[in-house]
Amino acid sequence: MSNTMIAGRLDLDSLSFAVEEVPIPEPAADEVLVRVAAAGVCLSDLHLIDGTLRLPGGGGKVTLGHEVSGTVVALGSGVSQGAVEGQRVTLQAGQTCGSCASCQRRRPPCLDVRTRGVNYDGGWAEYALARVDTLVPIPDDLPFDQAAIIPDAVSTPYGAIVATAQVRPAQSVGVWGVGGLGVHGVQVLRFCGAAPIIAIDPLPGARERALRFGADLALDPTAEDFAEQVRAATQGRGLDYAFDFAGVSAVREQAAKVLGLGGALVLVGLTDAPLSVADGTRFSARRQRMLGHYGSLPQHVEELIALAGHHRLDFSGSISGHVKLADAADAVQQLADKVGDPIRLVLVP
């Protein structure tokens, strides 16, 4: 095996991205080396490259990629359990400081999570390091490309739906933004029994896609009678939950207006814009709520792998195309230009 590999590297200071040849890393005592089989190209990666997303992590260069799957090929000296060579795995998108058992703050969930491909090297590479406790075994019949996108593209909306909102069957829901996150939100909501599921997106193609993934109704948010259409679909009650996957102030204002009694606005899309409620008295009188959501927990990834392994959920329709790792810059440009309106492009070595 060669001592070097190629990797998609971002200079966090100059924001220049390039596929470079770098040394193959060696696993530390609590790590394993994974031969990457598939790595998702996420909108967050694009925003890191264009500078619109700046997360804590310092300067220097980092290998991008937080959606990664592959095969364990080497164990660190201290790894005696939790991994074996040849094991098929997906990697959690982030890791804690590793002191959860002794942490005195005990914040649920922990906020000290470091993100793969942001705070440390990710999986846009031929090989990636992973701490052994971030490995999630995947069944033999689950394709690597589908497994790779679960730790974010699927687990983030899943966590918002089953943990933050705790949606129950027959509750009415609206999904604003049917992109890489929102389309999986529709799929998970269908699995959970929400009804009706109303997808909202200004793009006709996105609305058509939402219907294919299980939405009962797809609406244009710019329609003059938008609110009337939501009320008609919910027999006048309004929405039990409105999920904002876009992170846009106008979306949140529109969603809040069509919430029902006791309804909740769930903020999944990220933005640094202020949060506001147009009519605070009405919001309070109707016992409405605003719920923040960020990412997912490790158990959400494990649950989704189990569900996919038992064929309860199928993510084959989410893979819009495969791009060679050497052409990672082309994949980024395709996503930026929305070529083919992809759900997820996947890099393969």
mmCIF file of C-alpha atoms in Angstrom:
data_model
loop_
_atom_site.group_PDB
_atom_site.id
_atom_site.type_symbol
_atom_site.label_atom_id
_atom_site.label_comp_id
_atom_site.label_asym_id
_atom_site.label_seq_id
_atom_site.Cartn_x
_atom_site.Cartn_y
_atom_site.Cartn_z
ATOM 1 C CA MET A 1 0.000 0.000 0.000
ATOM 2 C CA SER A 2 1.269 3.470 -0.871
ATOM 3 C CA ASN A 3 2.162 5.829 1.967
ATOM 4 C CA THR A 4 0.092 8.638 0.439
ATOM 5 C CA MET A 5 -3.505 9.239 -0.614
ATOM 6 C CA ILE A 6 -5.601 11.977 -2.172
ATOM 7 C CA ALA A 7 -7.920 14.122 -0.065
ATOM 8 C CA GLY A 8 -10.220 17.107 -0.589
ATOM 9 C CA ARG A 9 -8.640 19.812 1.577
ATOM 10 C CA LEU A 10 -9.980 23.227 2.548
ATOM 11 C CA ASP A 11 -7.676 26.000 3.729
ATOM 12 C CA LEU A 12 -9.748 27.548 6.512
ATOM 13 C CA ASP A 13 -7.836 30.825 6.293
ATOM 14 C CA SER A 14 -7.905 31.490 2.534
ATOM 15 C CA LEU A 15 -11.010 29.323 1.838
ATOM 16 C CA SER A 16 -9.204 27.695 -1.086
ATOM 17 C CA PHE A 17 -10.198 24.090 -1.840
ATOM 18 C CA ALA A 18 -8.149 21.494 -3.708
ATOM 19 C CA VAL A 19 -7.680 17.742 -3.975
ATOM 20 C CA GLU A 20 -4.156 17.121 -2.729
ATOM 21 C CA GLU A 21 -1.822 14.218 -2.070
ATOM 22 C CA VAL A 22 -1.231 13.755 1.652
ATOM 23 C CA PRO A 23 0.206 11.043 3.918
ATOM 24 C CA ILE A 24 -2.112 8.206 4.907
ATOM 25 C CA PRO A 25 -2.802 8.812 8.614
ATOM 26 C CA GLU A 26 -1.928 6.274 11.296
ATOM 27 C CA PRO A 27 -4.531 5.417 13.970
ATOM 28 C CA ALA A 28 -3.845 6.445 17.557
ATOM 29 C CA ALA A 29 -4.467 4.066 20.450
ATOM 30 C CA ASP A 30 -8.253 4.615 20.469
ATOM 31 C CA GLU A 31 -8.705 4.976 16.698
ATOM 32 C CA VAL A 32 -9.123 2.871 13.585
ATOM 33 C CA LEU A 33 -8.215 3.524 9.965
ATOM 34 C CA VAL A 34 -11.129 3.276 7.545
ATOM 35 C CA ARG A 35 -10.834 2.795 3.801
ATOM 36 C CA VAL A 36 -13.489 5.216 2.549
ATOM 37 C CA ALA A 37 -16.081 3.763 0.169
ATOM 38 C CA ALA A 38 -18.482 6.722 -0.042
ATOM 39 C CA ALA A 39 -18.698 10.291 1.257
ATOM 40 C CA GLY A 40 -21.665 12.625 0.920
ATOM 41 C CA VAL A 41 -21.430 16.160 -0.469
ATOM 42 C CA CYS A 42 -23.520 18.317 1.824
ATOM 43 C CA LEU A 43 -24.686 21.916 1.537
ATOM 44 C CA SER A 44 -22.703 22.555 4.723
ATOM 45 C CA ASP A 45 -19.521 21.584 2.857
ATOM 46 C CA LEU A 46 -20.388 24.091 0.145
ATOM 47 C CA HIS A 47 -20.995 26.800 2.749
ATOM 48 C CA LEU A 48 -17.665 26.035 4.427
ATOM 49 C CA ILE A 49 -15.927 26.481 1.083
ATOM 50 C CA ASP A 50 -17.728 29.721 0.168
ATOM 51 C CA GLY A 51 -17.252 31.117 3.674
ATOM 52 C CA THR A 52 -20.900 31.557 4.609
ATOM 53 C CA LEU A 53 -20.519 28.926 7.347
ATOM 54 C CA ARG A 54 -17.718 29.513 9.841
ATOM 55 C CA LEU A 55 -17.686 27.106 12.755
ATOM 56 C CA PRO A 56 -15.152 27.050 15.608
ATOM 57 C CA GLY A 57 -12.094 25.033 14.683
ATOM 58 C CA GLY A 58 -9.196 27.381 14.078
ATOM 59 C CA GLY A 59 -7.183 27.831 10.914
ATOM 60 C CA GLY A 60 -4.956 25.657 8.778
ATOM 61 C CA LYS A 61 -6.209 22.955 6.447
ATOM 62 C CA VAL A 62 -8.855 20.309 7.023
ATOM 63 C CA THR A 63 -10.108 17.385 4.956
ATOM 64 C CA LEU A 64 -13.825 17.958 4.390
ATOM 65 C CA GLY A 65 -16.580 15.353 4.627
ATOM 66 C CA HIS A 66 -18.818 14.488 7.589
ATOM 67 C CA GLU A 67 -20.956 11.836 5.848
ATOM 68 C CA VAL A 68 -18.648 8.828 5.506
ATOM 69 C CA SER A 69 -18.805 5.047 5.190
ATOM 70 C CA GLY A 70 -16.207 2.404 4.457
ATOM 71 C CA THR A 71 -14.272 -0.588 5.753
ATOM 72 C CA VAL A 72 -11.991 -0.833 8.796
ATOM 73 C CA VAL A 73 -8.479 -1.701 7.611
ATOM 74 C CA ALA A 74 -6.285 -1.095 10.675
ATOM 75 C CA LEU A 75 -6.729 -0.836 14.444
ATOM 76 C CA GLY A 76 -4.931 1.439 16.868
ATOM 77 C CA SER A 77 -2.746 -0.232 19.500
ATOM 78 C CA GLY A 78 -5.334 0.174 22.258
ATOM 79 C CA VAL A 79 -8.374 -1.077 20.326
ATOM 80 C CA SER A 80 -9.350 -4.511 21.638
ATOM 81 C CA GLN A 81 -13.109 -4.297 21.128
ATOM 82 C CA GLY A 82 -15.655 -2.318 19.156
ATOM 83 C CA ALA A 83 -14.004 -2.902 15.788
ATOM 84 C CA VAL A 84 -12.427 -5.610 13.653
ATOM 85 C CA GLU A 85 -10.540 -5.407 10.407
ATOM 86 C CA GLY A 86 -12.828 -5.851 7.419
ATOM 87 C CA GLN A 87 -15.867 -4.468 9.269
ATOM 88 C CA ARG A 88 -18.299 -2.347 7.204
ATOM 89 C CA VAL A 89 -19.069 0.893 9.049
ATOM 90 C CA THR A 90 -20.495 4.348 8.803
ATOM 91 C CA LEU A 91 -19.009 7.126 10.937
ATOM 92 C CA GLN A 92 -20.814 9.433 13.312
ATOM 93 C CA ALA A 93 -20.617 12.980 11.956
ATOM 94 C CA GLY A 94 -19.204 14.289 15.223
ATOM 95 C CA GLN A 95 -17.583 13.206 18.440
ATOM 96 C CA THR A 96 -17.642 14.461 22.013
ATOM 97 C CA CYS A 97 -14.558 15.202 24.076
ATOM 98 C CA GLY A 98 -14.626 11.566 25.229
ATOM 99 C CA SER A 99 -15.192 12.354 28.920
ATOM 100 C CA CYS A 100 -18.941 11.821 29.037
ATOM 101 C CA ALA A 101 -18.724 9.506 32.036
ATOM 102 C CA SER A 102 -16.984 12.131 34.152
ATOM 103 C CA CYS A 103 -18.454 15.349 32.785
ATOM 104 C CA GLN A 104 -19.856 17.446 35.620
ATOM 105 C CA ARG A 105 -22.117 19.531 33.414
ATOM 106 C CA ARG A 106 -24.220 16.613 32.186
ATOM 107 C CA ARG A 107 -25.965 18.644 29.526
ATOM 108 C CA PRO A 108 -28.420 16.625 27.431
ATOM 109 C CA PRO A 109 -27.400 16.620 24.645
ATOM 110 C CA CYS A 110 -23.729 17.507 25.052
ATOM 111 C CA LEU A 111 -22.826 20.761 23.308
ATOM 112 C CA ASP A 112 -19.093 19.992 23.141
ATOM 113 C CA VAL A 113 -19.313 17.983 19.933
ATOM 114 C CA ARG A 114 -16.509 18.350 17.387
ATOM 115 C CA THR A 115 -17.606 17.894 13.791
ATOM 116 C CA ARG A 116 -15.821 15.593 11.357
ATOM 117 C CA GLY A 117 -14.598 17.557 8.363
ATOM 118 C CA VAL A 118 -14.722 20.841 10.285
ATOM 119 C CA ASN A 119 -12.801 20.539 13.564
ATOM 120 C CA TYR A 120 -10.756 17.549 12.394
ATOM 121 C CA ASP A 121 -10.154 15.665 9.151
ATOM 122 C CA GLY A 122 -13.173 14.089 7.496
ATOM 123 C CA GLY A 123 -13.877 11.570 4.786
ATOM 124 C CA TRP A 124 -13.270 13.298 1.454
ATOM 125 C CA ALA A 125 -10.225 11.070 1.216
ATOM 126 C CA GLU A 126 -9.164 7.550 0.388
ATOM 127 C CA TYR A 127 -8.685 6.806 4.098
ATOM 128 C CA ALA A 128 -10.064 8.387 7.268
ATOM 129 C CA LEU A 129 -9.348 8.085 10.953
ATOM 130 C CA ALA A 130 -12.200 7.439 13.379
ATOM 131 C CA ARG A 131 -12.308 7.059 17.119
ATOM 132 C CA VAL A 132 -13.597 3.571 17.795
ATOM 133 C CA ASP A 133 -16.664 4.803 19.683
ATOM 134 C CA THR A 134 -17.829 6.735 16.595
ATOM 135 C CA LEU A 135 -18.115 3.616 14.422
ATOM 136 C CA VAL A 136 -21.572 2.308 13.528
ATOM 137 C CA PRO A 137 -21.550 -1.174 11.937
ATOM 138 C CA ILE A 138 -23.689 -1.494 8.819
ATOM 139 C CA PRO A 139 -25.309 -4.679 7.445
ATOM 140 C CA ASP A 140 -23.863 -6.337 4.370
ATOM 141 C CA ASP A 141 -26.898 -5.527 2.221
ATOM 142 C CA LEU A 142 -26.915 -1.791 3.003
ATOM 143 C CA PRO A 143 -24.993 -0.024 0.204
ATOM 144 C CA PHE A 144 -22.125 2.205 1.289
ATOM 145 C CA ASP A 145 -23.555 5.283 -0.443
ATOM 146 C CA GLN A 146 -26.852 5.058 1.445
ATOM 147 C CA ALA A 147 -25.086 4.368 4.740
ATOM 148 C CA ALA A 148 -22.793 7.374 4.245
ATOM 149 C CA ILE A 149 -25.582 9.960 4.087
ATOM 150 C CA ILE A 150 -27.447 8.729 7.168
ATOM 151 C CA PRO A 151 -25.261 10.637 9.706
ATOM 152 C CA ASP A 152 -26.629 14.092 8.833
ATOM 153 C CA ALA A 153 -28.834 14.193 5.721
ATOM 154 C CA VAL A 154 -31.177 11.661 7.330
ATOM 155 C CA SER A 155 -30.364 11.730 11.041
ATOM 156 C CA THR A 156 -30.814 15.506 11.393
ATOM 157 C CA PRO A 157 -34.466 15.525 10.246
ATOM 158 C CA TYR A 158 -35.028 12.209 12.029
ATOM 159 C CA GLY A 159 -33.832 13.712 15.318
ATOM 160 C CA ALA A 160 -35.982 16.800 14.776
ATOM 161 C CA ILE A 161 -39.068 14.677 14.156
ATOM 162 C CA VAL A 162 -38.780 11.824 16.670
ATOM 163 C CA ALA A 163 -36.861 13.536 19.493
ATOM 164 C CA THR A 164 -37.353 17.306 19.399
ATOM 165 C CA ALA A 165 -40.950 17.379 18.128
ATOM 166 C CA GLN A 166 -41.938 13.812 19.060
ATOM 167 C CA VAL A 167 -44.452 13.673 16.235
ATOM 168 C CA ARG A 168 -47.282 11.174 16.717
ATOM 169 C CA PRO A 169 -49.432 9.428 14.095
ATOM 170 C CA ALA A 170 -52.182 11.523 12.472
ATOM 171 C CA GLN A 171 -50.642 14.850 13.513
ATOM 172 C CA SER A 172 -50.590 17.451 10.745
ATOM 173 C CA VAL A 173 -47.202 18.720 9.648
ATOM 174 C CA GLY A 174 -45.714 21.219 7.237
ATOM 175 C CA VAL A 175 -42.211 20.916 5.777
ATOM 176 C CA TRP A 176 -40.653 24.139 4.476
ATOM 177 C CA GLY A 177 -37.741 23.475 2.112
ATOM 178 C CA VAL A 178 -37.596 20.086 0.375
ATOM 179 C CA GLY A 179 -33.861 19.868 -0.251
ATOM 180 C CA GLY A 180 -31.322 17.397 1.121
ATOM 181 C CA LEU A 181 -32.741 17.596 4.654
ATOM 182 C CA GLY A 182 -36.387 18.350 3.979
ATOM 183 C CA VAL A 183 -36.920 15.484 1.547
ATOM 184 C CA HIS A 184 -35.756 13.036 4.222
ATOM 185 C CA GLY A 185 -37.983 14.843 6.689
ATOM 186 C CA VAL A 186 -40.940 14.022 4.445
ATOM 187 C CA GLN A 187 -39.831 10.390 4.237
ATOM 188 C CA VAL A 188 -39.408 10.038 8.016
ATOM 189 C CA LEU A 189 -42.720 11.795 8.712
ATOM 190 C CA ARG A 190 -44.455 9.323 6.391
ATOM 191 C CA PHE A 191 -42.777 6.475 8.291
ATOM 192 C CA CYS A 192 -43.962 7.958 11.618
ATOM 193 C CA GLY A 193 -47.572 8.208 10.446
ATOM 194 C CA ALA A 194 -47.949 11.993 10.322
ATOM 195 C CA ALA A 195 -50.995 13.102 8.325
ATOM 196 C CA PRO A 196 -51.400 15.186 6.365
ATOM 197 C CA ILE A 197 -47.813 15.925 5.350
ATOM 198 C CA ILE A 198 -47.724 19.253 3.516
ATOM 199 C CA ALA A 199 -44.498 20.068 1.652
ATOM 200 C CA ILE A 200 -43.817 23.744 0.924
ATOM 201 C CA ASP A 201 -41.215 24.846 -1.615
ATOM 202 C CA PRO A 202 -41.150 27.554 -4.317
ATOM 203 C CA LEU A 203 -39.502 25.193 -6.839
ATOM 204 C CA PRO A 204 -41.892 23.010 -8.869
ATOM 205 C CA GLY A 205 -39.296 20.242 -9.121
ATOM 206 C CA ALA A 206 -38.881 20.150 -5.360
ATOM 207 C CA ARG A 207 -42.644 19.942 -4.876
ATOM 208 C CA GLU A 208 -42.872 17.034 -7.327
ATOM 209 C CA ARG A 209 -40.033 15.298 -5.500
ATOM 210 C CA ALA A 210 -41.787 15.771 -2.167
ATOM 211 C CA LEU A 211 -44.852 13.968 -3.482
ATOM 212 C CA ARG A 212 -42.670 11.070 -4.657
ATOM 213 C CA PHE A 213 -41.122 10.807 -1.201
ATOM 214 C CA GLY A 214 -44.485 10.656 0.575
ATOM 215 C CA ALA A 215 -45.987 14.124 0.981
ATOM 216 C CA ASP A 216 -49.777 14.258 0.785
ATOM 217 C CA LEU A 217 -49.798 17.770 -0.629
ATOM 218 C CA ALA A 218 -47.143 20.102 -2.066
ATOM 219 C CA LEU A 219 -47.756 23.840 -1.994
ATOM 220 C CA ASP A 220 -46.113 26.931 -3.446
ATOM 221 C CA PRO A 221 -45.414 29.351 -0.545
ATOM 222 C CA THR A 222 -45.849 32.325 -2.865
ATOM 223 C CA ALA A 223 -49.467 31.442 -3.705
ATOM 224 C CA GLU A 224 -51.905 34.158 -2.605
ATOM 225 C CA ASP A 225 -54.228 31.589 -1.053
ATOM 226 C CA PHE A 226 -51.430 29.630 0.661
ATOM 227 C CA ALA A 227 -52.855 29.935 4.196
ATOM 228 C CA GLU A 228 -56.326 28.964 2.970
ATOM 229 C CA GLN A 229 -54.894 25.841 1.323
ATOM 230 C CA VAL A 230 -53.224 24.794 4.582
ATOM 231 C CA ARG A 231 -56.422 25.352 6.557
ATOM 232 C CA ALA A 232 -58.436 23.360 4.012
ATOM 233 C CA ALA A 233 -55.964 20.454 4.157
ATOM 234 C CA THR A 234 -56.167 20.376 7.963
ATOM 235 C CA GLN A 235 -59.958 20.811 8.234
ATOM 236 C CA GLY A 236 -59.447 24.314 9.548
ATOM 237 C CA ARG A 237 -57.264 23.301 12.510
ATOM 238 C CA GLY A 238 -53.882 24.442 11.228
ATOM 239 C CA LEU A 239 -50.609 22.558 11.654
ATOM 240 C CA ASP A 240 -49.539 20.628 14.717
ATOM 241 C CA TYR A 241 -45.908 21.038 13.633
ATOM 242 C CA ALA A 242 -44.183 23.300 11.125
ATOM 243 C CA PHE A 243 -40.611 22.257 10.264
ATOM 244 C CA ASP A 244 -38.315 24.949 8.910
ATOM 245 C CA PHE A 245 -35.549 23.193 6.961
ATOM 246 C CA ALA A 246 -34.594 26.377 5.112
ATOM 247 C CA GLY A 247 -33.400 28.610 7.952
ATOM 248 C CA VAL A 248 -35.039 31.679 6.416
ATOM 249 C CA SER A 249 -36.861 34.375 8.409
ATOM 250 C CA ALA A 250 -39.698 34.650 5.879
ATOM 251 C CA VAL A 251 -40.298 30.904 6.171
ATOM 252 C CA ARG A 252 -40.593 31.113 9.933
ATOM 253 C CA GLU A 253 -43.002 34.026 9.772
ATOM 254 C CA GLN A 254 -45.200 32.202 7.267
ATOM 255 C CA ALA A 255 -45.075 28.920 9.193
ATOM 256 C CA ALA A 256 -46.029 30.566 12.485
ATOM 257 C CA LYS A 257 -49.172 31.998 10.895
ATOM 258 C CA VAL A 258 -50.570 28.567 9.971
ATOM 259 C CA LEU A 259 -49.884 26.781 13.265
ATOM 260 C CA GLY A 260 -52.879 25.338 15.050
ATOM 261 C CA LEU A 261 -53.770 25.498 18.735
ATOM 262 C CA GLY A 262 -50.739 24.238 20.697
ATOM 263 C CA GLY A 263 -48.738 23.928 17.470
ATOM 264 C CA ALA A 264 -44.960 24.142 17.358
ATOM 265 C CA LEU A 265 -42.484 25.682 14.945
ATOM 266 C CA VAL A 266 -39.376 23.471 14.774
ATOM 267 C CA LEU A 267 -36.212 25.312 13.701
ATOM 268 C CA VAL A 268 -33.949 22.869 11.838
ATOM 269 C CA GLY A 269 -32.382 25.098 9.179
ATOM 270 C CA LEU A 270 -29.604 27.237 10.659
ATOM 271 C CA THR A 271 -29.395 31.016 10.508
ATOM 272 C CA ASP A 272 -27.873 33.780 12.602
ATOM 273 C CA ALA A 273 -30.917 36.001 11.987
ATOM 274 C CA PRO A 274 -32.952 37.077 15.051
ATOM 275 C CA LEU A 275 -36.019 35.069 16.047
ATOM 276 C CA SER A 276 -39.243 37.020 16.238
ATOM 277 C CA VAL A 277 -42.994 36.442 16.471
ATOM 278 C CA ALA A 278 -45.214 38.891 14.625
ATOM 279 C CA ASP A 279 -48.112 38.662 17.081
ATOM 280 C CA GLY A 280 -46.820 37.627 20.486
ATOM 281 C CA THR A 281 -50.221 37.816 22.170
ATOM 282 C CA ARG A 282 -51.836 35.484 19.635
ATOM 283 C CA PHE A 283 -48.856 33.106 19.836
ATOM 284 C CA SER A 284 -49.172 32.911 23.625
ATOM 285 C CA ALA A 285 -52.976 32.735 23.692
ATOM 286 C CA ARG A 286 -52.896 29.765 21.322
ATOM 287 C CA ARG A 287 -50.268 28.023 23.497
ATOM 288 C CA GLN A 288 -47.891 27.777 20.562
ATOM 289 C CA ARG A 289 -44.218 26.880 20.856
ATOM 290 C CA MET A 290 -40.885 27.406 19.108
ATOM 291 C CA LEU A 291 -38.424 24.500 19.312
ATOM 292 C CA GLY A 292 -34.767 24.714 18.400
ATOM 293 C CA HIS A 293 -33.037 21.724 16.867
ATOM 294 C CA TYR A 294 -29.434 20.977 15.911
ATOM 295 C CA GLY A 295 -27.989 17.832 14.329
ATOM 296 C CA SER A 296 -28.707 14.451 15.882
ATOM 297 C CA LEU A 297 -27.602 12.114 18.647
ATOM 298 C CA PRO A 298 -25.502 8.962 18.127
ATOM 299 C CA GLN A 299 -28.485 6.730 18.855
ATOM 300 C CA HIS A 300 -30.426 8.334 16.004
ATOM 301 C CA VAL A 301 -27.812 7.146 13.509
ATOM 302 C CA GLU A 302 -27.855 3.682 15.072
ATOM 303 C CA GLU A 303 -31.659 3.539 14.888
ATOM 304 C CA LEU A 304 -31.666 4.609 11.246
ATOM 305 C CA ILE A 305 -29.051 2.013 10.315
ATOM 306 C CA ALA A 306 -31.256 -0.617 11.982
ATOM 307 C CA LEU A 307 -34.366 0.625 10.170
ATOM 308 C CA ALA A 308 -32.572 0.630 6.830
ATOM 309 C CA GLY A 309 -31.128 -2.806 7.563
ATOM 310 C CA HIS A 310 -34.610 -4.159 8.220
ATOM 311 C CA HIS A 311 -35.849 -2.464 5.022
ATOM 312 C CA ARG A 312 -38.252 -0.155 6.846
ATOM 313 C CA LEU A 313 -36.633 2.850 5.187
ATOM 314 C CA ASP A 314 -35.015 2.952 1.755
ATOM 315 C CA PHE A 315 -32.617 5.761 0.828
ATOM 316 C CA SER A 316 -31.717 4.581 -2.658
ATOM 317 C CA GLY A 317 -33.779 7.415 -4.158
ATOM 318 C CA SER A 318 -31.643 9.948 -2.305
ATOM 319 C CA ILE A 319 -28.438 9.178 -4.210
ATOM 320 C CA SER A 320 -28.460 11.618 -7.111
ATOM 321 C CA GLY A 321 -25.080 10.638 -8.527
ATOM 322 C CA HIS A 322 -21.553 9.419 -7.855
ATOM 323 C CA VAL A 323 -18.468 11.561 -8.482
ATOM 324 C CA LYS A 324 -14.832 10.469 -8.322
ATOM 325 C CA LEU A 325 -12.976 11.863 -5.308
ATOM 326 C CA ALA A 326 -10.403 13.374 -7.653
ATOM 327 C CA ASP A 327 -13.238 15.472 -9.119
ATOM 328 C CA ALA A 328 -14.584 16.685 -5.765
ATOM 329 C CA ALA A 329 -14.428 20.313 -6.911
ATOM 330 C CA ASP A 330 -16.786 19.431 -9.771
ATOM 331 C CA ALA A 331 -19.242 17.888 -7.304
ATOM 332 C CA VAL A 332 -19.162 21.057 -5.204
ATOM 333 C CA GLN A 333 -19.859 23.152 -8.298
ATOM 334 C CA GLN A 334 -22.725 20.871 -9.343
ATOM 335 C CA LEU A 335 -24.297 21.349 -5.925
ATOM 336 C CA ALA A 336 -23.738 25.116 -6.007
ATOM 337 C CA ASP A 337 -25.338 25.372 -9.453
ATOM 338 C CA LYS A 338 -28.088 22.848 -8.563
ATOM 339 C CA VAL A 339 -27.242 20.806 -11.667
ATOM 340 C CA GLY A 340 -29.977 18.167 -11.827
ATOM 341 C CA ASP A 341 -31.339 19.469 -8.485
ATOM 342 C CA PRO A 342 -29.469 16.771 -6.489
ATOM 343 C CA ILE A 343 -30.555 15.407 -3.131
ATOM 344 C CA ARG A 344 -27.108 13.956 -2.386
ATOM 345 C CA LEU A 345 -24.040 13.606 -4.569
ATOM 346 C CA VAL A 346 -21.616 10.999 -3.266
ATOM 347 C CA LEU A 347 -17.836 10.990 -3.677
ATOM 348 C CA VAL A 348 -16.180 7.636 -4.335
ATOM 349 C CA PRO A 349 -12.374 7.053 -4.313
#
